[in-house]
mmCIF file of C-alpha atoms in Angstrom:
data_model
loop_
_atom_site.group_PDB
_atom_site.id
_atom_site.type_symbol
_atom_site.label_atom_id
_atom_site.label_comp_id
_atom_site.label_asym_id
_atom_site.label_seq_id
_atom_site.Cartn_x
_atom_site.Cartn_y
_atom_site.Cartn_z
ATOM 1 C CA UNK A 1 -55.329 4.326 -118.574
ATOM 2 C CA UNK A 2 -51.844 4.069 -120.012
ATOM 3 C CA UNK A 3 -50.382 2.617 -116.838
ATOM 4 C CA UNK A 4 -52.864 -0.243 -117.180
ATOM 5 C CA UNK A 5 -51.170 -1.115 -120.476
ATOM 6 C CA UNK A 6 -47.569 -1.139 -119.234
ATOM 7 C CA UNK A 7 -47.757 -4.905 -118.810
ATOM 8 C CA UNK A 8 -47.917 -5.293 -122.596
ATOM 9 C CA UNK A 9 -51.545 -6.410 -122.805
ATOM 10 C CA UNK A 10 -54.268 -4.874 -124.962
ATOM 11 C CA UNK A 11 -57.488 -3.697 -123.304
ATOM 12 C CA UNK A 12 -60.809 -2.451 -124.607
ATOM 13 C CA UNK A 13 -62.033 1.122 -124.183
ATOM 14 C CA UNK A 14 -64.537 -0.077 -121.593
ATOM 15 C CA UNK A 15 -61.877 -1.859 -119.568
ATOM 16 C CA UNK A 16 -59.641 1.200 -119.666
ATOM 17 C CA UNK A 17 -62.521 3.459 -118.644
ATOM 18 C CA UNK A 18 -63.178 1.281 -115.598
ATOM 19 C CA UNK A 19 -59.480 1.225 -114.781
ATOM 20 C CA UNK A 20 -59.339 5.024 -114.829
ATOM 21 C CA UNK A 21 -62.706 5.515 -113.135
ATOM 22 C CA UNK A 22 -64.101 7.664 -115.946
ATOM 23 C CA UNK A 23 -67.043 7.443 -118.332
ATOM 24 C CA UNK A 24 -66.816 5.533 -121.592
ATOM 25 C CA UNK A 25 -67.225 8.722 -123.642
ATOM 26 C CA UNK A 26 -64.407 10.465 -121.776
ATOM 27 C CA UNK A 27 -62.186 7.413 -122.214
ATOM 28 C CA UNK A 28 -62.910 7.272 -125.948
ATOM 29 C CA UNK A 29 -61.933 10.913 -126.342
ATOM 30 C CA UNK A 30 -58.642 10.411 -124.513
ATOM 31 C CA UNK A 31 -57.889 7.176 -126.358
ATOM 32 C CA UNK A 32 -58.422 8.845 -129.722
ATOM 33 C CA UNK A 33 -55.989 11.609 -128.782
ATOM 34 C CA UNK A 34 -53.374 9.179 -127.454
ATOM 35 C CA UNK A 35 -53.677 7.093 -130.615
ATOM 36 C CA UNK A 36 -53.367 10.143 -132.870
ATOM 37 C CA UNK A 37 -50.250 11.179 -130.942
ATOM 38 C CA UNK A 38 -48.635 7.801 -131.558
ATOM 39 C CA UNK A 39 -48.609 6.654 -127.933
ATOM 40 C CA UNK A 40 -51.229 3.933 -128.392
ATOM 41 C CA UNK A 41 -52.202 1.611 -131.222
ATOM 42 C CA UNK A 42 -55.622 0.188 -132.024
ATOM 43 C CA UNK A 43 -55.776 -3.602 -132.303
ATOM 44 C CA UNK A 44 -58.856 -4.949 -134.065
ATOM 45 C CA UNK A 45 -59.895 -8.532 -133.343
ATOM 46 C CA UNK A 46 -63.014 -9.535 -135.252
ATOM 47 C CA UNK A 47 -65.542 -6.847 -134.282
ATOM 48 C CA UNK A 48 -63.752 -5.815 -131.109
ATOM 49 C CA UNK A 49 -61.201 -3.014 -130.768
ATOM 50 C CA UNK A 50 -58.452 -3.015 -128.173
ATOM 51 C CA UNK A 51 -55.733 -0.534 -127.281
ATOM 52 C CA UNK A 52 -52.066 -1.214 -126.532
ATOM 53 C CA UNK A 53 -48.917 0.814 -126.034
ATOM 54 C CA UNK A 54 -47.340 1.723 -129.347
ATOM 55 C CA UNK A 55 -43.839 0.563 -128.400
ATOM 56 C CA UNK A 56 -41.400 -0.307 -125.660
ATOM 57 C CA UNK A 57 -40.264 3.332 -125.776
ATOM 58 C CA UNK A 58 -43.685 4.391 -124.493
ATOM 59 C CA UNK A 59 -43.518 1.801 -121.704
ATOM 60 C CA UNK A 60 -40.074 3.077 -120.679
ATOM 61 C CA UNK A 61 -41.383 6.647 -120.624
ATOM 62 C CA UNK A 62 -44.284 5.612 -118.399
ATOM 63 C CA UNK A 63 -41.962 3.794 -115.983
ATOM 64 C CA UNK A 64 -39.854 6.963 -115.738
ATOM 65 C CA UNK A 65 -42.906 9.149 -115.126
ATOM 66 C CA UNK A 66 -44.198 6.730 -112.493
ATOM 67 C CA UNK A 67 -40.855 6.944 -110.733
ATOM 68 C CA UNK A 68 -41.049 10.737 -110.797
ATOM 69 C CA UNK A 69 -44.590 10.633 -109.426
ATOM 70 C CA UNK A 70 -43.448 8.347 -106.623
ATOM 71 C CA UNK A 71 -40.640 10.714 -105.642
ATOM 72 C CA UNK A 72 -42.921 13.759 -105.670
ATOM 73 C CA UNK A 73 -45.795 11.999 -103.914
ATOM 74 C CA UNK A 74 -48.234 12.297 -106.819
ATOM 75 C CA UNK A 75 -48.576 8.644 -107.760
ATOM 76 C CA UNK A 76 -52.055 7.299 -107.142
ATOM 77 C CA UNK A 77 -51.576 4.291 -104.890
ATOM 78 C CA UNK A 78 -53.751 1.270 -104.384
ATOM 79 C CA UNK A 79 -52.709 -0.183 -101.063
ATOM 80 C CA UNK A 80 -52.920 -3.910 -100.706
ATOM 81 C CA UNK A 81 -50.909 -7.056 -100.113
ATOM 82 C CA UNK A 82 -49.774 -7.231 -103.726
ATOM 83 C CA UNK A 83 -47.872 -3.948 -103.657
ATOM 84 C CA UNK A 84 -44.652 -5.358 -102.121
ATOM 85 C CA UNK A 85 -44.847 -8.264 -104.562
ATOM 86 C CA UNK A 86 -45.161 -5.852 -107.504
ATOM 87 C CA UNK A 87 -42.088 -3.998 -106.333
ATOM 88 C CA UNK A 88 -40.211 -7.278 -106.205
ATOM 89 C CA UNK A 89 -41.090 -8.630 -109.660
ATOM 90 C CA UNK A 90 -43.501 -7.476 -112.340
ATOM 91 C CA UNK A 91 -43.802 -7.097 -116.094
ATOM 92 C CA UNK A 92 -42.834 -3.874 -117.834
ATOM 93 C CA UNK A 93 -44.120 -4.196 -121.406
ATOM 94 C CA UNK A 94 -42.538 -7.616 -122.126
ATOM 95 C CA UNK A 95 -39.536 -7.726 -119.784
ATOM 96 C CA UNK A 96 -38.925 -8.189 -116.074
ATOM 97 C CA UNK A 97 -39.062 -5.169 -113.758
ATOM 98 C CA UNK A 98 -38.754 -4.627 -110.033
ATOM 99 C CA UNK A 99 -36.145 -5.470 -107.428
ATOM 100 C CA UNK A 100 -35.207 -8.813 -108.988
ATOM 101 C CA UNK A 101 -34.829 -7.238 -112.428
ATOM 102 C CA UNK A 102 -32.521 -4.505 -111.128
ATOM 103 C CA UNK A 103 -30.418 -7.125 -109.347
ATOM 104 C CA UNK A 104 -30.258 -9.157 -112.551
ATOM 105 C CA UNK A 105 -28.973 -6.229 -114.597
ATOM 106 C CA UNK A 106 -26.350 -5.435 -111.957
ATOM 107 C CA UNK A 107 -25.085 -9.006 -112.095
ATOM 108 C CA UNK A 108 -25.073 -9.173 -115.891
ATOM 109 C CA UNK A 109 -23.036 -5.966 -115.971
ATOM 110 C CA UNK A 110 -20.594 -7.260 -113.350
ATOM 111 C CA UNK A 111 -19.825 -10.453 -115.204
ATOM 112 C CA UNK A 112 -19.510 -8.783 -118.623
ATOM 113 C CA UNK A 113 -22.615 -10.220 -120.230
ATOM 114 C CA UNK A 114 -23.751 -6.634 -120.811
ATOM 115 C CA UNK A 115 -21.658 -3.475 -121.034
ATOM 116 C CA UNK A 116 -22.702 0.044 -120.066
ATOM 117 C CA UNK A 117 -21.133 2.817 -122.116
ATOM 118 C CA UNK A 118 -22.343 6.157 -120.834
ATOM 119 C CA UNK A 119 -25.819 4.799 -120.207
ATOM 120 C CA UNK A 120 -26.062 2.885 -123.498
ATOM 121 C CA UNK A 121 -26.218 -0.879 -122.972
ATOM 122 C CA UNK A 122 -24.745 -3.419 -125.374
ATOM 123 C CA UNK A 123 -23.811 -7.086 -125.359
ATOM 124 C CA UNK A 124 -20.487 -7.828 -123.684
ATOM 125 C CA UNK A 125 -17.971 -10.629 -124.238
ATOM 126 C CA UNK A 126 -19.543 -13.240 -121.910
ATOM 127 C CA UNK A 127 -22.420 -14.265 -124.168
ATOM 128 C CA UNK A 128 -21.827 -17.911 -123.260
ATOM 129 C CA UNK A 129 -23.588 -17.213 -119.977
ATOM 130 C CA UNK A 130 -26.759 -16.411 -121.912
ATOM 131 C CA UNK A 131 -26.407 -19.360 -124.281
ATOM 132 C CA UNK A 132 -26.108 -21.794 -121.369
ATOM 133 C CA UNK A 133 -29.275 -20.272 -119.945
ATOM 134 C CA UNK A 134 -31.065 -20.925 -123.218
ATOM 135 C CA UNK A 135 -30.949 -17.484 -124.831
ATOM 136 C CA UNK A 136 -28.981 -17.216 -128.083
ATOM 137 C CA UNK A 137 -27.895 -13.577 -128.571
ATOM 138 C CA UNK A 138 -27.361 -14.176 -132.298
ATOM 139 C CA UNK A 139 -30.993 -15.220 -132.682
ATOM 140 C CA UNK A 140 -32.398 -12.055 -131.125
ATOM 141 C CA UNK A 141 -34.272 -9.868 -133.608
ATOM 142 C CA UNK A 142 -32.379 -6.857 -134.909
ATOM 143 C CA UNK A 143 -34.233 -3.788 -136.059
ATOM 144 C CA UNK A 144 -35.523 -0.567 -134.605
ATOM 145 C CA UNK A 145 -35.720 -2.167 -131.179
ATOM 146 C CA UNK A 146 -32.312 -2.433 -129.486
ATOM 147 C CA UNK A 147 -31.030 -5.761 -128.186
ATOM 148 C CA UNK A 148 -30.170 -4.215 -124.817
ATOM 149 C CA UNK A 149 -31.727 -1.159 -123.306
ATOM 150 C CA UNK A 150 -31.747 0.463 -119.878
ATOM 151 C CA UNK A 151 -35.264 1.094 -118.569
ATOM 152 C CA UNK A 152 -35.660 3.147 -115.398
ATOM 153 C CA UNK A 153 -37.519 1.121 -112.785
ATOM 154 C CA UNK A 154 -40.226 3.222 -111.107
ATOM 155 C CA UNK A 155 -40.109 1.394 -107.767
ATOM 156 C CA UNK A 156 -36.350 0.845 -107.477
ATOM 157 C CA UNK A 157 -35.399 4.116 -109.231
ATOM 158 C CA UNK A 158 -32.550 2.308 -110.959
ATOM 159 C CA UNK A 159 -32.314 0.656 -114.351
ATOM 160 C CA UNK A 160 -33.508 -2.794 -115.307
ATOM 161 C CA UNK A 161 -32.924 -4.600 -118.615
ATOM 162 C CA UNK A 162 -35.261 -3.980 -121.544
ATOM 163 C CA UNK A 163 -34.884 -4.563 -125.279
ATOM 164 C CA UNK A 164 -35.167 -7.860 -127.125
ATOM 165 C CA UNK A 165 -32.707 -9.460 -124.682
ATOM 166 C CA UNK A 166 -34.813 -8.439 -121.692
ATOM 167 C CA UNK A 167 -37.870 -9.966 -123.357
ATOM 168 C CA UNK A 168 -36.000 -13.175 -124.200
ATOM 169 C CA UNK A 169 -34.732 -13.603 -120.640
ATOM 170 C CA UNK A 170 -38.231 -13.226 -119.171
ATOM 171 C CA UNK A 171 -39.617 -15.697 -121.703
ATOM 172 C CA UNK A 172 -36.916 -18.170 -120.715
ATOM 173 C CA UNK A 173 -37.732 -17.695 -117.015
ATOM 174 C CA UNK A 174 -41.332 -18.657 -117.817
ATOM 175 C CA UNK A 175 -40.203 -21.621 -119.931
ATOM 176 C CA UNK A 176 -38.050 -22.964 -117.111
ATOM 177 C CA UNK A 177 -41.020 -22.773 -114.792
ATOM 178 C CA UNK A 178 -39.257 -20.463 -112.369
ATOM 179 C CA UNK A 179 -42.065 -17.913 -112.362
ATOM 180 C CA UNK A 180 -45.471 -17.178 -113.801
ATOM 181 C CA UNK A 181 -47.438 -14.063 -114.515
ATOM 182 C CA UNK A 182 -50.684 -13.609 -112.611
ATOM 183 C CA UNK A 183 -53.509 -13.340 -115.178
ATOM 184 C CA UNK A 184 -54.793 -9.825 -115.714
ATOM 185 C CA UNK A 185 -52.000 -8.210 -113.704
ATOM 186 C CA UNK A 186 -48.363 -7.172 -114.050
ATOM 187 C CA UNK A 187 -47.353 -9.367 -111.117
ATOM 188 C CA UNK A 188 -44.655 -11.988 -111.728
ATOM 189 C CA UNK A 189 -44.557 -14.635 -109.004
ATOM 190 C CA UNK A 190 -41.501 -16.850 -108.553
ATOM 191 C CA UNK A 191 -41.930 -20.242 -106.925
ATOM 192 C CA UNK A 192 -39.564 -20.977 -104.036
ATOM 193 C CA UNK A 193 -37.467 -23.410 -106.142
ATOM 194 C CA UNK A 194 -37.652 -21.019 -109.086
ATOM 195 C CA UNK A 195 -36.384 -18.086 -107.059
ATOM 196 C CA UNK A 196 -33.559 -20.228 -105.684
ATOM 197 C CA UNK A 197 -32.600 -21.269 -109.224
ATOM 198 C CA UNK A 198 -32.802 -17.672 -110.476
ATOM 199 C CA UNK A 199 -30.561 -16.435 -107.668
ATOM 200 C CA UNK A 200 -28.140 -19.342 -108.179
ATOM 201 C CA UNK A 201 -27.925 -18.541 -111.891
ATOM 202 C CA UNK A 202 -27.034 -14.915 -111.191
ATOM 203 C CA UNK A 203 -24.639 -15.803 -108.359
ATOM 204 C CA UNK A 204 -22.419 -18.137 -110.377
ATOM 205 C CA UNK A 205 -18.748 -17.180 -110.316
ATOM 206 C CA UNK A 206 -17.600 -15.042 -113.205
ATOM 207 C CA UNK A 207 -16.024 -17.200 -115.888
ATOM 208 C CA UNK A 208 -17.693 -20.386 -114.620
ATOM 209 C CA UNK A 209 -19.675 -20.884 -117.828
ATOM 210 C CA UNK A 210 -22.841 -22.200 -116.194
ATOM 211 C CA UNK A 211 -24.166 -25.416 -117.698
ATOM 212 C CA UNK A 212 -27.890 -25.448 -118.270
ATOM 213 C CA UNK A 213 -28.207 -28.989 -116.914
ATOM 214 C CA UNK A 214 -27.848 -28.031 -113.273
ATOM 215 C CA UNK A 215 -30.557 -25.375 -113.427
ATOM 216 C CA UNK A 216 -34.240 -26.154 -113.110
#
């Protein structure tokens, strides 16, 4: 049930029961326990009650556990044509995950937009690269949630970018029309021009200071 919530959406007890293939009463019992333990939160909308992950920390933990299950052969798989697409690009809570997300973090580290200090990510000196893209680092919310955070990708088994910066970058990708999220799923689909623009953005020479005008 919890893996169904990794995409950041809230689902009802009935929806989660169907996702897990269990009865409604069994689902309710598990959901109550998970909520009491602080892993889930109840979201009440009018007379309906939905459940969501309590925080990005929980999503990161689930991604790590899914990666472990993949390595040990205990991850329940659902074969189908969307599986390769999910490995390429998907939502993890509110940020981009998958092959493209791992590549993005690698490039941001290489050009100094983000720095890695013993596994702890922080903003680097090249923040102009983000500003030209349309993300203002100074405007990112500060609080309990870090600006930059490494999140272990379950399919790539390497880190992708989480935190408020990861969320802002994915939002900007949507705003530019490069990609869209498939309703009701974690799948993020890039259009052909959008993928070309995304790859061109990441491939710009270090120190080039990419202008936003020549991106889609």
